[in-house]
mmCIF file of C-alpha atoms in Angstrom:
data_model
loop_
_atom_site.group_PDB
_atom_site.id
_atom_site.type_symbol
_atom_site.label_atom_id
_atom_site.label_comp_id
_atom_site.label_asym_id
_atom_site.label_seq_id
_atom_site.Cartn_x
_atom_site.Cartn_y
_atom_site.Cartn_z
ATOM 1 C CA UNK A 1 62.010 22.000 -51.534
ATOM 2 C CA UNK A 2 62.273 23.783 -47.765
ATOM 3 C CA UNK A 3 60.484 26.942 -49.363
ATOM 4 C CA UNK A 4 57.388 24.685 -50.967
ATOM 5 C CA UNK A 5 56.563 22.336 -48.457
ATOM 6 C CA UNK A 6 55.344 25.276 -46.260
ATOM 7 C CA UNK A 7 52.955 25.912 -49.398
ATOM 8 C CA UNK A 8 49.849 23.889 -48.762
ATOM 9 C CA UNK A 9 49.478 23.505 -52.592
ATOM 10 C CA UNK A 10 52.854 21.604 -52.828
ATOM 11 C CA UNK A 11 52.550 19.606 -49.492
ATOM 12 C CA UNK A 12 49.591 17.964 -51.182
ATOM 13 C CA UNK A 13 52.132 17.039 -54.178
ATOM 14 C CA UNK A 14 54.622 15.921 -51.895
ATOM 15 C CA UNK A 15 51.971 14.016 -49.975
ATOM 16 C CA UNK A 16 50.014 12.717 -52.944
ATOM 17 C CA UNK A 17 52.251 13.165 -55.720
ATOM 18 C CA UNK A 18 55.632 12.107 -54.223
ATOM 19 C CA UNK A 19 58.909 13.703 -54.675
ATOM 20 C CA UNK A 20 59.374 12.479 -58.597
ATOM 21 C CA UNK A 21 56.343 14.250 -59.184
ATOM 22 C CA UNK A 22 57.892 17.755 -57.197
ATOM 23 C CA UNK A 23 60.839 17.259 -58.933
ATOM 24 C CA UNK A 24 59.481 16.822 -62.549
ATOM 25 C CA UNK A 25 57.212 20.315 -61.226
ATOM 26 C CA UNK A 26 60.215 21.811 -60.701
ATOM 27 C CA UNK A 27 62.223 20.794 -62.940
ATOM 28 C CA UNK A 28 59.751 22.566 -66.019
ATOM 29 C CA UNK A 29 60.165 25.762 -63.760
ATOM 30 C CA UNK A 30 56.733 25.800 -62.670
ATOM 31 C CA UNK A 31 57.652 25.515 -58.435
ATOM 32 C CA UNK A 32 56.851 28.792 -57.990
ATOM 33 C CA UNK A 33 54.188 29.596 -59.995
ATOM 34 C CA UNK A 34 51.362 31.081 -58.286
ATOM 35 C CA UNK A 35 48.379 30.154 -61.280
ATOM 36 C CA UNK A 36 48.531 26.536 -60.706
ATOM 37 C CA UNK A 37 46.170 23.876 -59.344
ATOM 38 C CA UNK A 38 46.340 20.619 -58.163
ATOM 39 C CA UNK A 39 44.138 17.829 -59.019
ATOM 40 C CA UNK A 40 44.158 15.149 -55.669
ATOM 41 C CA UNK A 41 44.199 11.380 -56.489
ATOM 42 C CA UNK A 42 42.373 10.654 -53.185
ATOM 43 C CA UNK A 43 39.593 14.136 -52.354
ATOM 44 C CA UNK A 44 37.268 15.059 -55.007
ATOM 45 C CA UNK A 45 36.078 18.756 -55.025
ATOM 46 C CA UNK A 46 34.113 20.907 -57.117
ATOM 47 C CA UNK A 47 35.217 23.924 -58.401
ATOM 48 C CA UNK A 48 33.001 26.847 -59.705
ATOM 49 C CA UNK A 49 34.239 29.375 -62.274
ATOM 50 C CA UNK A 50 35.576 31.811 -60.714
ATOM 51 C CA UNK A 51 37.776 29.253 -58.736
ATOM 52 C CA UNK A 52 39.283 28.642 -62.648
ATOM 53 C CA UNK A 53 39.760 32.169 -63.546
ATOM 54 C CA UNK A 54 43.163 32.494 -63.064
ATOM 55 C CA UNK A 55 44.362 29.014 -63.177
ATOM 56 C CA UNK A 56 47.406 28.419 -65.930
ATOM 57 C CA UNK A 57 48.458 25.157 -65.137
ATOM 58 C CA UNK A 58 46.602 22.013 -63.873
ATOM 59 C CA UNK A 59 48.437 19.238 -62.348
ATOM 60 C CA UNK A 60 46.547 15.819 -61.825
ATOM 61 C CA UNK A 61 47.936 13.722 -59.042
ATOM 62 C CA UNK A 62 46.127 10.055 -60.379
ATOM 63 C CA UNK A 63 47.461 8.285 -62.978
ATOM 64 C CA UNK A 64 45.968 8.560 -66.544
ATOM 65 C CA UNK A 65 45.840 4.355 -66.214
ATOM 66 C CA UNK A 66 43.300 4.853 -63.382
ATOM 67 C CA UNK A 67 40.712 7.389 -64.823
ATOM 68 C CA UNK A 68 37.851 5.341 -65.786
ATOM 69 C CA UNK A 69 36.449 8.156 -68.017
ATOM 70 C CA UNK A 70 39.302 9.292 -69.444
ATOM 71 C CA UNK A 71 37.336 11.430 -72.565
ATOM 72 C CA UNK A 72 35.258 13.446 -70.275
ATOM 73 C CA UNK A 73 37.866 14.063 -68.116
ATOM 74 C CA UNK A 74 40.200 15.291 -70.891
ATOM 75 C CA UNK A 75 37.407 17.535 -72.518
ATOM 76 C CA UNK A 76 36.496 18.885 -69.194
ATOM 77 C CA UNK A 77 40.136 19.870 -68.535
ATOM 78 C CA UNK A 78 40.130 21.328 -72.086
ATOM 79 C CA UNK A 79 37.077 23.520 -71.405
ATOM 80 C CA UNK A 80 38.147 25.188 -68.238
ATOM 81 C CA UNK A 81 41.935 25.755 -69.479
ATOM 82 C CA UNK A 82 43.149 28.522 -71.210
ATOM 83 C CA UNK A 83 44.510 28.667 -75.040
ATOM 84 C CA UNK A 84 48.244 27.843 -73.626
ATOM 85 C CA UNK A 85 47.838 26.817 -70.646
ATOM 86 C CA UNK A 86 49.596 23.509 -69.410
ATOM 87 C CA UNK A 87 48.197 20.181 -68.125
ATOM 88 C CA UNK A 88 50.342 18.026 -65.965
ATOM 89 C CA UNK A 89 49.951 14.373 -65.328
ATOM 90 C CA UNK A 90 51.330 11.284 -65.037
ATOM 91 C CA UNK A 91 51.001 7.568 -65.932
ATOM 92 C CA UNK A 92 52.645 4.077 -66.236
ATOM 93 C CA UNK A 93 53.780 3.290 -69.389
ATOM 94 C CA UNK A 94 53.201 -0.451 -69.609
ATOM 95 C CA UNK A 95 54.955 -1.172 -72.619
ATOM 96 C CA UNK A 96 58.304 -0.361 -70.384
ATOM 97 C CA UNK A 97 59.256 -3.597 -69.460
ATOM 98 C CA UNK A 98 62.679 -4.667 -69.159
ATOM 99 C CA UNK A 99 64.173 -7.709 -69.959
ATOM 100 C CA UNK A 100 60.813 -9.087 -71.032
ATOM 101 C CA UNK A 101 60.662 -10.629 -74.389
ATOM 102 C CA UNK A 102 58.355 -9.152 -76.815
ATOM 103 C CA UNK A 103 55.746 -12.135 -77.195
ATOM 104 C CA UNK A 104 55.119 -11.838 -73.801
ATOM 105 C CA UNK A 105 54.568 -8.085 -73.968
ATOM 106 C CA UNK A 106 51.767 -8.856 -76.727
ATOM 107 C CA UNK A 107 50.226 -11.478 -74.651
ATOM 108 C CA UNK A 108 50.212 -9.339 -71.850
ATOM 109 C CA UNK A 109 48.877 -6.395 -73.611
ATOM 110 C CA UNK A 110 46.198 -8.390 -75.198
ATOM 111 C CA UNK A 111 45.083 -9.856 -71.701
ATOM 112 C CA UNK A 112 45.547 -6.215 -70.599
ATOM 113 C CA UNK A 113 42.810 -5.082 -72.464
ATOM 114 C CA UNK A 114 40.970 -7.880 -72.454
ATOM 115 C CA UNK A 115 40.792 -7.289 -67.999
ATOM 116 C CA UNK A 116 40.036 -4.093 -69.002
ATOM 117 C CA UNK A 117 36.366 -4.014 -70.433
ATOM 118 C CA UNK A 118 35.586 -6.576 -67.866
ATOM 119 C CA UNK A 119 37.128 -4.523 -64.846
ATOM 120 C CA UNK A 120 37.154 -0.736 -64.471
ATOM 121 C CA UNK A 121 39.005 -0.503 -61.511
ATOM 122 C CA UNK A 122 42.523 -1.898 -63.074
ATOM 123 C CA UNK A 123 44.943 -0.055 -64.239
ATOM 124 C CA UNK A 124 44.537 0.485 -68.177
ATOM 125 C CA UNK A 125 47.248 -0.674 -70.694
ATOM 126 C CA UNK A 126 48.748 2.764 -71.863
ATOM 127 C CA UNK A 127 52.034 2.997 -73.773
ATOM 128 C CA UNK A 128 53.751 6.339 -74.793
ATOM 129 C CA UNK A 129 52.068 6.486 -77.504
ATOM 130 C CA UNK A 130 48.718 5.754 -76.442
ATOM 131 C CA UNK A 131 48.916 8.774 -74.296
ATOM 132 C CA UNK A 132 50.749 11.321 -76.866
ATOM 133 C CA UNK A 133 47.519 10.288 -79.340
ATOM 134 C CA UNK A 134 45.293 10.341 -76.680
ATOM 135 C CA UNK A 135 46.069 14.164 -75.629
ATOM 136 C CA UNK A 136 46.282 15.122 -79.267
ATOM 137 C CA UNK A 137 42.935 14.013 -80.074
ATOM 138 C CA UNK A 138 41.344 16.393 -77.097
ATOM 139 C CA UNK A 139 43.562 19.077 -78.685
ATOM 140 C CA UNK A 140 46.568 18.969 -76.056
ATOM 141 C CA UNK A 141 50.255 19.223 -77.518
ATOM 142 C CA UNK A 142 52.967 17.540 -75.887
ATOM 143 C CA UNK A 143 55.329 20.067 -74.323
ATOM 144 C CA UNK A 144 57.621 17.177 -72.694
ATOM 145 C CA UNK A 145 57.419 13.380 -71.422
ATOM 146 C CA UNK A 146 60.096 11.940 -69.076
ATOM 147 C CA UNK A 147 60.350 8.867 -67.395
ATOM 148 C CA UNK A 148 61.142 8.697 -63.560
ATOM 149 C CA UNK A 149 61.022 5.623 -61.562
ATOM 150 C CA UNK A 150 58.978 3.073 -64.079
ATOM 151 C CA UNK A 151 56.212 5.911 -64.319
ATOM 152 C CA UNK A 152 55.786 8.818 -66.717
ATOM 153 C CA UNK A 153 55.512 12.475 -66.662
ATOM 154 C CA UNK A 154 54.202 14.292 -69.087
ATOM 155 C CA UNK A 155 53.481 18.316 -69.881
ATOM 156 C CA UNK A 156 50.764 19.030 -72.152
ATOM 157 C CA UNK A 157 49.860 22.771 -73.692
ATOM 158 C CA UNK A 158 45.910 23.383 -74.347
ATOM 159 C CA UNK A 159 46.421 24.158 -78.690
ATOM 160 C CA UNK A 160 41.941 24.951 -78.752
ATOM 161 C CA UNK A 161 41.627 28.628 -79.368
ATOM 162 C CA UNK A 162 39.907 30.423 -76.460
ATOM 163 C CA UNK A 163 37.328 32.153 -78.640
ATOM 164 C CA UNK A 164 35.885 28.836 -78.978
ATOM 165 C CA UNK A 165 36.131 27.910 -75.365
ATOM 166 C CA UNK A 166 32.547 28.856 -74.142
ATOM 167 C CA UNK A 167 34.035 29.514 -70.129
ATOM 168 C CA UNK A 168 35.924 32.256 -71.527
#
């Protein structure tokens, strides 16, 4: 960790991402790669092409539950990735509950979504599940998904071929 943290790239993980999220990084062997970026939770910036070019991996720092366009954000992160390249994110798998009994869970999840149409600033109900389909309908296959601390990692590979991919 001594070596990263003097690596502006990884002291906005550590910052925004926590050490989970470092460790999960890390853990996939992908510390030290140098054709990375990191999507912020909190600053939004704009990136042009050629600030894409070499990119391999993406990692975004906010929870999927807290996009509020989730499509266009996937398709977008599609289009500038390259054919193998990873995406890495994270979210709260809400169907995790322990020692809850299940009619509660499908009460909750019902009210869940229910909050949801009404409110776009909640967290969304997302399961395992929901997220594994959700990623393989915008042509993302799951590489791995681990649970650390009541939230979820997960590493996605871009399956669209890049002669397809207008950017490239």
């Amino acid at each position: 960790m001594d070596e990263s943290q003097n690596n502006p790239v990884f002291e906005s993980l550590l910052a925004e991402g926590g050490e989970n999220f470092y460790h999960y990084i890390n853990w996939l062997g992908l510390a030290k790669d140098s054709n990375l970026m990191i999507l912020s939770s909190v600053h939004h910036y704009y990136y042009d092409f050629n600030d894409l070019k070499g990119v391999r991996t993406i990692i975004n720092l906010k929870k999927l539950n807290q996009i509020n366009h989730i499509d266009t954000f996937l398709n977008n992160v599609l289009r500038v990735l390259p054919e193998k390249a990873k995406f890495i994110g994270c979210f709260t798998d809400n169907k995790i509950r322990r020692g809850i009994a299940m009619p509660f869970y499908l009460s909750f999840r019902i009210l869940s979504r229910l909050v949801n149409l009404f409110d776009t600033r909640s967290d969304r109900f997302m399961s395992r599940k929901d997220v594994i389909r959700l990623l393989e309908t915008h042509q993302f296959g799951i590489v791995d998904m681990t649970e650390i601390s009541n939230i979820t990692y997960f590493c996605a590979e871009n399956k669209k071929k890049t002669a397809s991919n207008p950017l490239f």
